[in-house]
Amino acid sequence: MQNEKPSHLKELVETREFELNMGPQHPATHGVYRAILTLDGERIQKLNSVVGYLHRGIEKWAEYRTWQQATPIFDRLDYLSAVINCHGYVGAVEKLLQVEIPKKAEYMRVICDELQRIASHLLWFGTHALDIGAMSVLFYGVREREAIIDLFEAHFGQRLLYNAYPIGGVRLDFPKGWIQACRKFLNTFNSRIDEYEALLTENRIWKQRTIGVGVISKEDAIAYGLSGPTLRGSGVYFDVRKSIPYSAYPDFDFEIPLGKNGDVYDRYLCRIREMRQSVRIINQALDGMPEGELKGKVPKIIRSPQGEVYFTVEGSKGQLGFYIVSDGKDKPFRVHIKSPSFINLQGLDVMSKNQLIADMVAIIGSIDIVLGEVDR
Amino acid sequence: MVEENITEQKNKGWKATGEEVLTEAVSKLKEKFGEFVVLCPNPAKEATVFVKKEKIFEVLEYLKTEPSLRFDYLSDLTAVHFPDNEFQIVVVYHLFSIEKKDSLRVKVELKEGESIKSVVSIWPAANWMEREAFDLLGVQFDGHPNLKRILLPDEWEGHPLRKEYPLGGPQENEIRANKYGKPFLLPEDLEEAKKIIEEGRNAE
């Protein structure tokens, strides 16, 4: 991409590659993440990621707690979608114990998971647009997210980190009037998404900043192990809810939005369309909510069978996996977390090749990383 | 020979319960690699195989390239430390085929100090996963392009996810001692405990 210099200039001017440090404290990295960029003029030739500033040793910590005690720490992985993280861990333990979860609990989990996915996407949507320069979008995004957090506060009693599910089901039924409030929110929300799209989707500046930027091909996206909307933006049909169905997802009718070109704009469209699908799922779940028990049969003191299990859920960032090894005691022997943000960040090197420094901000925003999950 | 080793290890400390799962991929592997592949039981009915260390790279390459299997997606790579076993480290690969929607877990056992061939050339996704396994468990991957610590600082000593590593770090006891060099936990003798508290107050 570099312009060919006239021959007399070549002799006079010596050029060399330049190293630029971006982060660890940088507003566009959404946390403490450092990128060392090797530049040729304004084009990025190589990107070296430095992560680990937020490492808390969650995997080690979990080995020293009983099965139930370890649950709340996993909320702190991706603190913007704590409900789904909790579902991942709890689901893995349930798979190991072979517990049957009542249908009603599964439906309630799906409702909360999808609300959390919308909330997470809304904050991404606001901050991503803010990074690129569209300030007012953030206010709209946060407005709707607030409504969801109010719903969660009424149900779980917390606003950000909920410790949402116990092993075996859900704690309490929805409070009185909650379902009506949820329906009221959903009825207005589709038109709100139209509002967001009116702001950005056909916006000329937005398109110029995002189309053709940060492209990753279908093959590369699979090879680098990307997941979630980052992978689907490249047109790969892989969503854990459809490919490895879990919980009550097989009961619902929904689509997986796919991109075509794998650029920042396609990843943006994927997430916006995903929010509409989430609304569809929640509506179906509210309509078909069965009656029954809230919790399956789980002993108070859990001793799991010896063995290992790998359980994945579709988090708001991608495939979130829990690999648990048990030696038959009351504590896990080893818990490994496959965190989608960590793996997606690997693809940044490919996406940013030959891109301008100014576009780095857009590309980082489009993978939607949460550093709590990257560093664990 | 291989079968013996693995069954021996199974009986020693940690023993997986459940039943062995035979999927299409497992039977194809068994057919092609014979004694190098051993089925492993699993309580949640997930397809799991043990592979001998010498053949691991060939097995994984075969799983990726074989057109009827096509495990093109490396979902996860990690390792587990069993301090009491002869084979202390177990490296675990979780593979997934996006086309066939099939999952497979492949495990390899390593003795203390043994290294294993890196799979970055098969799945570039393994790059950071292998660095993480090296960082936290000290597994050496041969042929990795950049095997450095990733989550911990470069000058860190030890590998925290190994079982002999204490939760509070190698200097756990020193950290627990207070600034006067006294142990943080008060002694059981009441008089002595009172003395220590008094000393602390006076110092402040």
JSON list of C-alpha atoms in Angstrom, two decimals, chain B residues 80-182:
[
{"chain": "B", "resi": 80, "resn": "VAL", "atom": "CA", "xyz": [-4.14, -30.32, 33.88]},
{"chain": "B", "resi": 81, "resn": "HIS", "atom": "CA", "xyz": [-1.56, -31.16, 36.52]},
{"chain": "B", "resi": 82, "resn": "PHE", "atom": "CA", "xyz": [-1.83, -34.47, 38.43]},
{"chain": "B", "resi": 83, "resn": "PRO", "atom": "CA", "xyz": [0.98, -34.33, 40.99]},
{"chain": "B", "resi": 84, "resn": "ASP", "atom": "CA", "xyz": [0.60, -37.93, 42.22]},
{"chain": "B", "resi": 85, "resn": "ASN", "atom": "CA", "xyz": [0.65, -39.65, 38.84]},
{"chain": "B", "resi": 86, "resn": "GLU", "atom": "CA", "xyz": [3.61, -40.91, 36.86]},
{"chain": "B", "resi": 87, "resn": "PHE", "atom": "CA", "xyz": [2.36, -38.85, 33.93]},
{"chain": "B", "resi": 88, "resn": "GLN", "atom": "CA", "xyz": [2.01, -35.51, 35.67]},
{"chain": "B", "resi": 89, "resn": "ILE", "atom": "CA", "xyz": [0.72, -33.30, 32.89]},
{"chain": "B", "resi": 90, "resn": "VAL", "atom": "CA", "xyz": [-2.28, -34.01, 30.68]},
{"chain": "B", "resi": 91, "resn": "VAL", "atom": "CA", "xyz": [-2.73, -31.73, 27.68]},
{"chain": "B", "resi": 92, "resn": "VAL", "atom": "CA", "xyz": [-6.36, -31.50, 26.52]},
{"chain": "B", "resi": 93, "resn": "TYR", "atom": "CA", "xyz": [-7.58, -30.46, 23.06]},
{"chain": "B", "resi": 94, "resn": "HIS", "atom": "CA", "xyz": [-11.25, -29.71, 22.45]},
{"chain": "B", "resi": 95, "resn": "LEU", "atom": "CA", "xyz": [-12.01, -29.94, 18.76]},
{"chain": "B", "resi": 96, "resn": "PHE", "atom": "CA", "xyz": [-15.16, -28.99, 16.92]},
{"chain": "B", "resi": 97, "resn": "SER", "atom": "CA", "xyz": [-16.26, -29.39, 13.33]},
{"chain": "B", "resi": 98, "resn": "ILE", "atom": "CA", "xyz": [-18.34, -26.44, 12.20]},
{"chain": "B", "resi": 99, "resn": "GLU", "atom": "CA", "xyz": [-19.64, -28.34, 9.18]},
{"chain": "B", "resi": 100, "resn": "LYS", "atom": "CA", "xyz": [-20.50, -31.64, 10.90]},
{"chain": "B", "resi": 101, "resn": "LYS", "atom": "CA", "xyz": [-21.32, -30.15, 14.33]},
{"chain": "B", "resi": 102, "resn": "ASP", "atom": "CA", "xyz": [-19.26, -32.86, 15.96]},
{"chain": "B", "resi": 103, "resn": "SER", "atom": "CA", "xyz": [-17.06, -32.51, 19.05]},
{"chain": "B", "resi": 104, "resn": "LEU", "atom": "CA", "xyz": [-14.08, -34.54, 20.16]},
{"chain": "B", "resi": 105, "resn": "ARG", "atom": "CA", "xyz": [-11.72, -34.35, 23.13]},
{"chain": "B", "resi": 106, "resn": "VAL", "atom": "CA", "xyz": [-8.15, -35.51, 22.61]},
{"chain": "B", "resi": 107, "resn": "LYS", "atom": "CA", "xyz": [-5.82, -35.98, 25.57]},
{"chain": "B", "resi": 108, "resn": "VAL", "atom": "CA", "xyz": [-2.08, -36.57, 25.79]},
{"chain": "B", "resi": 109, "resn": "GLU", "atom": "CA", "xyz": [-0.08, -37.55, 28.84]},
{"chain": "B", "resi": 110, "resn": "LEU", "atom": "CA", "xyz": [3.35, -36.14, 29.52]},
{"chain": "B", "resi": 111, "resn": "LYS", "atom": "CA", "xyz": [5.94, -37.03, 32.13]},
{"chain": "B", "resi": 112, "resn": "GLU", "atom": "CA", "xyz": [7.57, -34.27, 34.15]},
{"chain": "B", "resi": 113, "resn": "GLY", "atom": "CA", "xyz": [9.95, -32.29, 31.94]},
{"chain": "B", "resi": 114, "resn": "GLU", "atom": "CA", "xyz": [8.70, -33.73, 28.64]},
{"chain": "B", "resi": 115, "resn": "SER", "atom": "CA", "xyz": [7.73, -31.41, 25.82]},
{"chain": "B", "resi": 116, "resn": "ILE", "atom": "CA", "xyz": [5.11, -31.73, 23.11]},
{"chain": "B", "resi": 117, "resn": "LYS", "atom": "CA", "xyz": [4.92, -30.58, 19.50]},
{"chain": "B", "resi": 118, "resn": "SER", "atom": "CA", "xyz": [3.10, -27.30, 19.00]},
{"chain": "B", "resi": 119, "resn": "VAL", "atom": "CA", "xyz": [-0.07, -27.30, 16.86]},
{"chain": "B", "resi": 120, "resn": "VAL", "atom": "CA", "xyz": [0.12, -23.65, 15.78]},
{"chain": "B", "resi": 121, "resn": "SER", "atom": "CA", "xyz": [0.84, -24.84, 12.23]},
{"chain": "B", "resi": 122, "resn": "ILE", "atom": "CA", "xyz": [-2.47, -26.75, 12.20]},
{"chain": "B", "resi": 123, "resn": "TRP", "atom": "CA", "xyz": [-4.68, -24.19, 13.99]},
{"chain": "B", "resi": 124, "resn": "PRO", "atom": "CA", "xyz": [-3.22, -20.66, 14.40]},
{"chain": "B", "resi": 125, "resn": "ALA", "atom": "CA", "xyz": [-5.72, -20.31, 17.27]},
{"chain": "B", "resi": 126, "resn": "ALA", "atom": "CA", "xyz": [-3.44, -22.50, 19.38]},
{"chain": "B", "resi": 127, "resn": "ASN", "atom": "CA", "xyz": [-0.86, -19.71, 19.59]},
{"chain": "B", "resi": 128, "resn": "TRP", "atom": "CA", "xyz": [-2.18, -17.94, 22.68]},
{"chain": "B", "resi": 129, "resn": "MET", "atom": "CA", "xyz": [-3.72, -21.07, 24.17]},
{"chain": "B", "resi": 130, "resn": "GLU", "atom": "CA", "xyz": [-0.32, -22.80, 24.20]},
{"chain": "B", "resi": 131, "resn": "ARG", "atom": "CA", "xyz": [1.31, -19.71, 25.62]},
{"chain": "B", "resi": 132, "resn": "GLU", "atom": "CA", "xyz": [-1.28, -19.76, 28.40]},
{"chain": "B", "resi": 133, "resn": "ALA", "atom": "CA", "xyz": [-0.64, -23.45, 29.14]},
{"chain": "B", "resi": 134, "resn": "PHE", "atom": "CA", "xyz": [3.08, -22.73, 29.27]},
{"chain": "B", "resi": 135, "resn": "ASP", "atom": "CA", "xyz": [2.57, -19.68, 31.47]},
{"chain": "B", "resi": 136, "resn": "LEU", "atom": "CA", "xyz": [0.28, -21.25, 34.05]},
{"chain": "B", "resi": 137, "resn": "LEU", "atom": "CA", "xyz": [1.38, -24.91, 33.98]},
{"chain": "B", "resi": 138, "resn": "GLY", "atom": "CA", "xyz": [4.86, -24.92, 32.51]},
{"chain": "B", "resi": 139, "resn": "VAL", "atom": "CA", "xyz": [4.13, -27.16, 29.52]},
{"chain": "B", "resi": 140, "resn": "GLN", "atom": "CA", "xyz": [6.84, -26.86, 26.85]},
{"chain": "B", "resi": 141, "resn": "PHE", "atom": "CA", "xyz": [5.64, -26.72, 23.23]},
{"chain": "B", "resi": 142, "resn": "ASP", "atom": "CA", "xyz": [8.28, -27.48, 20.59]},
{"chain": "B", "resi": 143, "resn": "GLY", "atom": "CA", "xyz": [8.19, -25.33, 17.48]},
{"chain": "B", "resi": 144, "resn": "HIS", "atom": "CA", "xyz": [5.98, -22.61, 18.92]},
{"chain": "B", "resi": 145, "resn": "PRO", "atom": "CA", "xyz": [6.79, -19.28, 17.24]},
{"chain": "B", "resi": 146, "resn": "ASN", "atom": "CA", "xyz": [6.75, -17.19, 20.41]},
{"chain": "B", "resi": 147, "resn": "LEU", "atom": "CA", "xyz": [6.58, -19.25, 23.60]},
{"chain": "B", "resi": 148, "resn": "LYS", "atom": "CA", "xyz": [6.53, -16.53, 26.26]},
{"chain": "B", "resi": 149, "resn": "ARG", "atom": "CA", "xyz": [4.43, -15.81, 29.31]},
{"chain": "B", "resi": 150, "resn": "ILE", "atom": "CA", "xyz": [1.13, -14.19, 28.41]},
{"chain": "B", "resi": 151, "resn": "LEU", "atom": "CA", "xyz": [-1.02, -13.54, 31.48]},
{"chain": "B", "resi": 152, "resn": "LEU", "atom": "CA", "xyz": [1.75, -13.14, 34.05]},
{"chain": "B", "resi": 153, "resn": "PRO", "atom": "CA", "xyz": [4.71, -10.75, 33.91]},
{"chain": "B", "resi": 154, "resn": "ASP", "atom": "CA", "xyz": [7.83, -12.06, 32.13]},
{"chain": "B", "resi": 155, "resn": "GLU", "atom": "CA", "xyz": [9.90, -12.12, 35.32]},
{"chain": "B", "resi": 156, "resn": "TRP", "atom": "CA", "xyz": [7.37, -14.25, 37.26]},
{"chain": "B", "resi": 157, "resn": "GLU", "atom": "CA", "xyz": [8.71, -17.36, 38.95]},
{"chain": "B", "resi": 158, "resn": "GLY", "atom": "CA", "xyz": [6.84, -20.64, 38.98]},
{"chain": "B", "resi": 159, "resn": "HIS", "atom": "CA", "xyz": [3.66, -21.81, 37.29]},
{"chain": "B", "resi": 160, "resn": "PRO", "atom": "CA", "xyz": [0.59, -21.02, 39.43]},
{"chain": "B", "resi": 161, "resn": "LEU", "atom": "CA", "xyz": [-1.84, -23.67, 38.23]},
{"chain": "B", "resi": 162, "resn": "ARG", "atom": "CA", "xyz": [0.48, -26.51, 39.27]},
{"chain": "B", "resi": 163, "resn": "LYS", "atom": "CA", "xyz": [-0.79, -28.20, 42.39]},
{"chain": "B", "resi": 164, "resn": "GLU", "atom": "CA", "xyz": [2.33, -27.60, 44.49]},
{"chain": "B", "resi": 165, "resn": "TYR", "atom": "CA", "xyz": [2.01, -23.82, 44.01]},
{"chain": "B", "resi": 166, "resn": "PRO", "atom": "CA", "xyz": [0.25, -22.29, 47.06]},
{"chain": "B", "resi": 167, "resn": "LEU", "atom": "CA", "xyz": [-2.80, -20.11, 46.56]},
{"chain": "B", "resi": 168, "resn": "GLY", "atom": "CA", "xyz": [-1.07, -17.07, 48.07]},
{"chain": "B", "resi": 169, "resn": "GLY", "atom": "CA", "xyz": [2.07, -17.44, 45.96]},
{"chain": "B", "resi": 170, "resn": "PRO", "atom": "CA", "xyz": [5.54, -18.72, 46.91]},
{"chain": "B", "resi": 171, "resn": "GLN", "atom": "CA", "xyz": [5.99, -16.03, 49.57]},
{"chain": "B", "resi": 172, "resn": "GLU", "atom": "CA", "xyz": [2.61, -16.80, 51.13]},
{"chain": "B", "resi": 173, "resn": "ASN", "atom": "CA", "xyz": [3.95, -17.13, 54.66]},
{"chain": "B", "resi": 174, "resn": "GLU", "atom": "CA", "xyz": [6.07, -14.00, 54.48]},
{"chain": "B", "resi": 175, "resn": "ILE", "atom": "CA", "xyz": [3.09, -11.99, 53.26]},
{"chain": "B", "resi": 176, "resn": "ARG", "atom": "CA", "xyz": [0.98, -13.34, 56.08]},
{"chain": "B", "resi": 177, "resn": "ALA", "atom": "CA", "xyz": [3.53, -12.18, 58.62]},
{"chain": "B", "resi": 178, "resn": "ASN", "atom": "CA", "xyz": [2.93, -8.56, 59.64]},
{"chain": "B", "resi": 179, "resn": "LYS", "atom": "CA", "xyz": [5.38, -5.70, 59.44]},
{"chain": "B", "resi": 180, "resn": "TYR", "atom": "CA", "xyz": [6.95, -6.55, 62.83]},
{"chain": "B", "resi": 181, "resn": "GLY", "atom": "CA", "xyz": [7.83, -9.98, 61.57]},
{"chain": "B", "resi": 182, "resn": "LYS", "atom": "CA", "xyz": [5.16, -11.58, 63.81]}
]
